[in-house]
Each structure stands twice: as structure tokens, then as C-alpha cells.
């Protein structure tokens, strides 16, 4: 058990932090929602009703979709785009899909390579892009959930204009919710790419070794 906890500590810790933050958001969001409802003279919601409300759902998934968009773009863009000196980037002369030898494909696979990596054909082609595709599907799913939940929440607001589902997609509320999250994710990616050129975090795979030159690229410490 101790070995399992140690070997999976990154996932377990951040999974626990996610649940703690989600619970905190639920209680804070419930209090904020009821304060706004009371100020407008509208009915308040119990904890159970708020848990299944569109207001809570849209607040949750609008953040999820931006995170998955960040990872989808980062996973796919770093195949071709580079930042000299960043451990998050490949060297400029290694852009692209890389060789079969480096990717351990074809005759370079081993017995412990994933089954679909050894299969060849469309299965290997699909598996070769499976991480980016998974992030894209999760982004599109959570963005769609934000759209539907936001539409329902908007039409449940007695002071808001009632819109069709398509009308809400074109509304300022939907795009404000989306873009305010997207811009923060794009800023975070750009900041990490450039700051990691000049700054260090000893022992982190997201950082170069402390004594490495600023020009060293694709090297973790």
C-alpha cells in the first residue's frame, strides 16, 4: 500500500485537492446564490437542490472546459511549436512527429509496448494521437455541458431575456464565460513557456536543472 501511494502520489494528491476544492466551491456557491436570490426577493435553494441546479453545474464545467482546452492545445501545439530554452519545448530541429525509432514504433516496438502501438495500421495511427483526442473530446463535452447548463440557468433567471439554445450560444453571457477562462489558460501556457527559460525549481521535471544554461532546451531537472 505504501508503495502504491508513493508511486501514484501525484494523481492522488491532486485528485484529493480537486475534491476538496469542488466541495468548497459547492458550499460557497450555494451561499452566494442564495444571497443573490434573497436580494432579489426570489426563492432560495436547499443544499440538495443547489447540487443539481444549472447554476452549480455551469460554474463547474466552465472551468473544466478551459483546462481541457489548454491541455489539448498544449499537447498538440508542442509537436510543431517551440520555445528556445524551455524544458516544455522540443529543440527547434526536432519539430514534427519524430522518427519511428524514437517513438518506438514498427520494428522498434518491444514486448512491453502498448498493444495498439505494436498493431500497426489505423490502430497505431489512432493510438499515436489518443492523448490529444482525449483532451479534445473532454473539452467539447464540458463546453457543451457549459452551453446547456448556462442556457438553462439564464432562462431560469426572472430578470434575464429568455433565449433558445442556439440564441444562448450566440449570447454575450456564453462567450464571456468561455473567453474569460480561455484567456487565462493561454496566458498561463505562455508564462510557463517563457519563465521556465530563465527561472528554476530544483527537483521538478517542469524545470531545467538549476545550473543549466538558459539556452538549454528539452531538458528536465
Short mmCIF file of C-alpha atoms in Angstrom, two decimals:
data_model
loop_
_atom_site.label_atom_id
_atom_site.label_comp_id
_atom_site.label_asym_id
_atom_site.label_seq_id
_atom_site.Cartn_x
_atom_site.Cartn_y
_atom_site.Cartn_z
CA UNK A 1 0.00 0.00 0.00
CA UNK A 2 2.79 2.44 0.88
CA UNK A 3 4.46 1.72 -2.45
CA UNK A 4 1.19 2.27 -4.30
CA UNK A 5 0.62 5.59 -2.53
CA UNK A 6 4.15 6.75 -3.28
CA UNK A 7 4.06 5.72 -6.95
CA UNK A 8 0.67 7.35 -7.54
CA UNK A 9 1.07 10.30 -5.19
CA UNK A 10 0.79 12.97 -7.90
CA UNK A 11 -2.60 11.74 -9.10
CA UNK A 12 -3.87 11.01 -5.59
CA UNK A 13 -2.85 14.37 -4.12
CA UNK A 14 -4.28 16.42 -6.96
CA UNK A 15 -7.39 14.25 -7.07
CA UNK A 16 -7.87 14.95 -3.37
CA UNK A 17 -7.27 18.67 -3.86
CA UNK A 18 -9.80 18.65 -6.70
CA UNK A 19 -12.47 17.08 -4.49
CA UNK A 20 -11.73 19.46 -1.61
CA UNK A 21 -11.93 22.49 -3.90
CA UNK A 22 -15.13 21.19 -5.51
CA UNK A 23 -16.79 20.76 -2.12
CA UNK A 24 -15.63 24.22 -1.09
CA UNK A 25 -16.97 25.69 -4.33
CA UNK A 26 -20.30 23.95 -3.73
CA UNK A 27 -20.81 25.49 -0.29
CA UNK A 28 -19.51 28.92 -1.30
CA UNK A 29 -21.57 28.87 -4.48
CA UNK A 30 -24.69 27.87 -2.58
CA UNK A 31 -24.26 30.74 -0.13
CA UNK A 32 -23.57 33.23 -2.92
CA UNK A 33 -26.56 32.04 -4.96
CA UNK A 34 -28.95 32.33 -2.02
CA UNK A 35 -27.63 35.78 -1.14
CA UNK A 36 -28.36 36.97 -4.68
CA UNK A 37 -31.77 35.31 -4.66
CA UNK A 38 -32.70 36.89 -1.31
CA UNK A 39 -31.59 40.32 -2.53
CA UNK A 40 -33.95 39.97 -5.50
CA UNK A 41 -36.80 38.62 -3.38
CA UNK A 42 -36.60 35.23 -5.10
CA UNK A 43 -36.82 31.74 -3.51
CA UNK A 44 -33.60 30.32 -2.12
CA UNK A 45 -32.40 26.75 -2.70
CA UNK A 46 -31.57 23.99 -0.27
CA UNK A 47 -28.16 22.35 -0.48
CA UNK A 48 -29.65 19.34 -2.26
CA UNK A 49 -31.50 21.47 -4.81
CA UNK A 50 -28.41 23.59 -5.49
CA UNK A 51 -26.28 20.48 -6.05
CA UNK A 52 -28.42 19.55 -9.06
CA UNK A 53 -29.03 23.09 -10.25
CA UNK A 54 -27.87 24.53 -13.57
CA UNK A 55 -26.14 27.37 -11.70
CA UNK A 56 -23.80 24.99 -9.90
CA UNK A 57 -23.20 22.86 -12.98
CA UNK A 58 -22.33 25.77 -15.26
CA UNK A 59 -19.88 27.19 -12.71
CA UNK A 60 -18.11 23.82 -12.52
CA UNK A 61 -17.93 22.87 -16.19
CA UNK A 62 -16.96 26.33 -17.47
CA UNK A 63 -13.65 25.86 -15.65
CA UNK A 64 -13.25 22.25 -16.75
CA UNK A 65 -13.65 23.09 -20.43
CA UNK A 66 -10.94 25.74 -20.33
CA UNK A 67 -8.49 23.39 -18.64
CA UNK A 68 -9.07 20.63 -21.18
CA UNK A 69 -8.75 23.18 -23.99
CA UNK A 70 -5.38 24.22 -22.53
CA UNK A 71 -4.11 20.66 -22.43
CA UNK A 72 -5.44 19.81 -25.89
CA UNK A 73 -3.71 22.82 -27.43
CA UNK A 74 -0.53 22.29 -25.45
CA UNK A 75 -0.25 18.58 -26.27
CA UNK A 76 -0.81 19.17 -29.98
CA UNK A 77 0.88 22.54 -30.47
CA UNK A 78 4.17 21.41 -28.91
CA UNK A 79 4.53 18.86 -31.71
CA UNK A 80 5.33 21.77 -34.04
CA UNK A 81 5.88 24.91 -31.96
CA UNK A 82 8.99 25.52 -29.87
CA UNK A 83 10.39 27.90 -27.29
CA UNK A 84 14.17 28.03 -27.17
CA UNK A 85 15.47 27.35 -23.68
CA UNK A 86 12.22 25.93 -22.25
CA UNK A 87 12.05 22.41 -20.77
CA UNK A 88 8.43 22.42 -22.01
CA UNK A 89 9.63 22.57 -25.62
CA UNK A 90 11.47 20.33 -28.05
CA UNK A 91 14.63 21.68 -29.70
CA UNK A 92 13.91 23.65 -32.86
CA UNK A 93 15.50 20.97 -35.07
CA UNK A 94 13.20 18.23 -33.74
CA UNK A 95 9.77 19.65 -34.56
CA UNK A 96 7.24 17.29 -36.07
CA UNK A 97 6.11 13.73 -35.42
CA UNK A 98 9.61 12.32 -34.73
CA UNK A 99 11.10 9.10 -36.07
CA UNK A 100 9.71 5.60 -35.60
CA UNK A 101 12.88 4.70 -33.71
CA UNK A 102 12.49 7.46 -31.15
CA UNK A 103 8.76 6.77 -30.87
CA UNK A 104 9.37 3.01 -30.55
CA UNK A 105 7.10 2.15 -33.48
CA UNK A 106 7.21 -0.50 -36.20
CA UNK A 107 10.28 -2.69 -35.87
CA UNK A 108 11.36 -0.65 -32.86
CA UNK A 109 8.50 -1.79 -30.61
CA UNK A 110 9.18 -4.16 -27.74
CA UNK A 111 7.19 -6.86 -25.98
CA UNK A 112 6.05 -4.44 -23.31
CA UNK A 113 4.99 -1.74 -25.78
CA UNK A 114 1.25 -0.98 -25.66
CA UNK A 115 -0.75 -3.43 -27.79
CA UNK A 116 -2.05 -0.78 -30.19
CA UNK A 117 1.45 0.64 -30.64
CA UNK A 118 2.50 -2.79 -31.96
CA UNK A 119 -0.65 -3.38 -34.01
CA UNK A 120 0.21 -1.12 -36.96
CA UNK A 121 -2.26 0.46 -39.37
CA UNK A 122 -5.15 2.62 -38.20
CA UNK A 123 -4.94 1.37 -34.62
CA UNK A 124 -1.37 2.62 -34.19
CA UNK A 125 -2.28 5.83 -36.02
CA UNK A 126 -5.19 6.39 -33.63
CA UNK A 127 -3.17 5.49 -30.56
CA UNK A 128 -0.46 7.91 -31.70
CA UNK A 129 -2.91 10.79 -31.30
CA UNK A 130 -5.01 9.36 -28.46
CA UNK A 131 -3.89 11.82 -25.76
CA UNK A 132 -4.73 14.89 -27.84
CA UNK A 133 -8.02 13.34 -28.97
CA UNK A 134 -9.00 12.50 -25.38
CA UNK A 135 -8.37 16.10 -24.31
CA UNK A 136 -10.35 17.38 -27.30
CA UNK A 137 -13.32 15.13 -26.52
CA UNK A 138 -13.28 16.15 -22.84
CA UNK A 139 -13.10 19.82 -23.85
CA UNK A 140 -16.01 19.54 -26.30
CA UNK A 141 -18.09 17.57 -23.80
CA UNK A 142 -17.54 20.01 -20.93
CA UNK A 143 -18.01 23.03 -23.22
CA UNK A 144 -21.29 21.57 -24.44
CA UNK A 145 -22.36 20.99 -20.84
CA UNK A 146 -21.48 24.62 -20.07
CA UNK A 147 -23.59 25.73 -23.03
CA UNK A 148 -26.65 23.71 -22.00
CA UNK A 149 -26.38 24.43 -18.27
CA UNK A 150 -25.73 28.12 -18.93
CA UNK A 151 -28.76 28.30 -21.20
CA UNK A 152 -30.97 26.68 -18.56
CA UNK A 153 -29.59 28.93 -15.81
CA UNK A 154 -30.13 32.01 -17.97
CA UNK A 155 -33.74 31.11 -18.73
CA UNK A 156 -34.36 30.36 -15.04
CA UNK A 157 -33.36 33.92 -14.15
CA UNK A 158 -36.55 36.01 -13.97
CA UNK A 159 -34.60 39.13 -14.95
CA UNK A 160 -32.82 37.63 -17.97
CA UNK A 161 -34.04 37.55 -21.55
CA UNK A 162 -35.38 34.10 -22.43
CA UNK A 163 -33.33 32.58 -25.25
CA UNK A 164 -33.37 29.49 -27.43
CA UNK A 165 -30.45 27.08 -27.08
CA UNK A 166 -28.96 28.45 -30.29
CA UNK A 167 -29.63 32.00 -29.18
CA UNK A 168 -27.78 31.41 -25.93
CA UNK A 169 -24.77 30.06 -27.86
CA UNK A 170 -24.55 33.44 -29.60
CA UNK A 171 -25.17 35.42 -26.42
CA UNK A 172 -22.63 37.60 -24.64
CA UNK A 173 -23.10 35.61 -21.42
CA UNK A 174 -21.96 32.34 -23.01
CA UNK A 175 -18.95 33.84 -24.74
CA UNK A 176 -17.98 35.93 -21.73
CA UNK A 177 -17.95 32.77 -19.61
CA UNK A 178 -15.85 30.95 -22.22
CA UNK A 179 -13.37 33.66 -23.16
CA UNK A 180 -12.64 34.80 -19.62
CA UNK A 181 -11.43 31.27 -18.91
CA UNK A 182 -9.63 30.76 -22.21
CA UNK A 183 -7.54 33.93 -21.94
CA UNK A 184 -6.28 32.90 -18.51
CA UNK A 185 -5.25 29.46 -19.82
CA UNK A 186 -3.42 30.94 -22.81
CA UNK A 187 -1.62 33.38 -20.51
CA UNK A 188 -0.62 30.54 -18.19
CA UNK A 189 0.86 28.50 -21.06
CA UNK A 190 2.80 31.45 -22.44
CA UNK A 191 4.04 32.40 -18.96
CA UNK A 192 5.23 28.87 -18.18
CA UNK A 193 6.98 28.57 -21.54
CA UNK A 194 8.99 31.77 -21.19
CA UNK A 195 9.56 31.85 -17.41
CA UNK A 196 10.94 28.31 -17.42
CA UNK A 197 13.71 29.55 -19.72
CA UNK A 198 15.15 31.81 -17.02
CA UNK A 199 13.78 30.54 -13.68
CA UNK A 200 14.29 27.18 -11.94
CA UNK A 201 12.59 24.84 -9.49
CA UNK A 202 15.05 22.33 -8.14
CA UNK A 203 13.88 18.74 -8.46
CA UNK A 204 10.87 19.47 -10.69
CA UNK A 205 10.54 17.81 -14.11
CA UNK A 206 8.86 21.04 -15.24
CA UNK A 207 12.14 22.90 -14.70
CA UNK A 208 15.65 22.60 -16.10
CA UNK A 209 18.49 21.73 -13.71
CA UNK A 210 19.31 24.77 -11.59
CA UNK A 211 22.74 25.21 -13.16
CA UNK A 212 21.65 24.60 -16.78
CA UNK A 213 22.22 27.32 -19.35
CA UNK A 214 19.25 29.47 -20.33
CA UNK A 215 19.69 28.23 -23.89
CA UNK A 216 19.30 24.53 -22.98
CA UNK A 217 16.03 23.20 -24.39
CA UNK A 218 14.07 19.99 -23.71
CA UNK A 219 15.92 19.08 -20.54
CA UNK A 220 14.26 18.47 -17.18
CA UNK A 221 15.77 18.66 -13.73
#
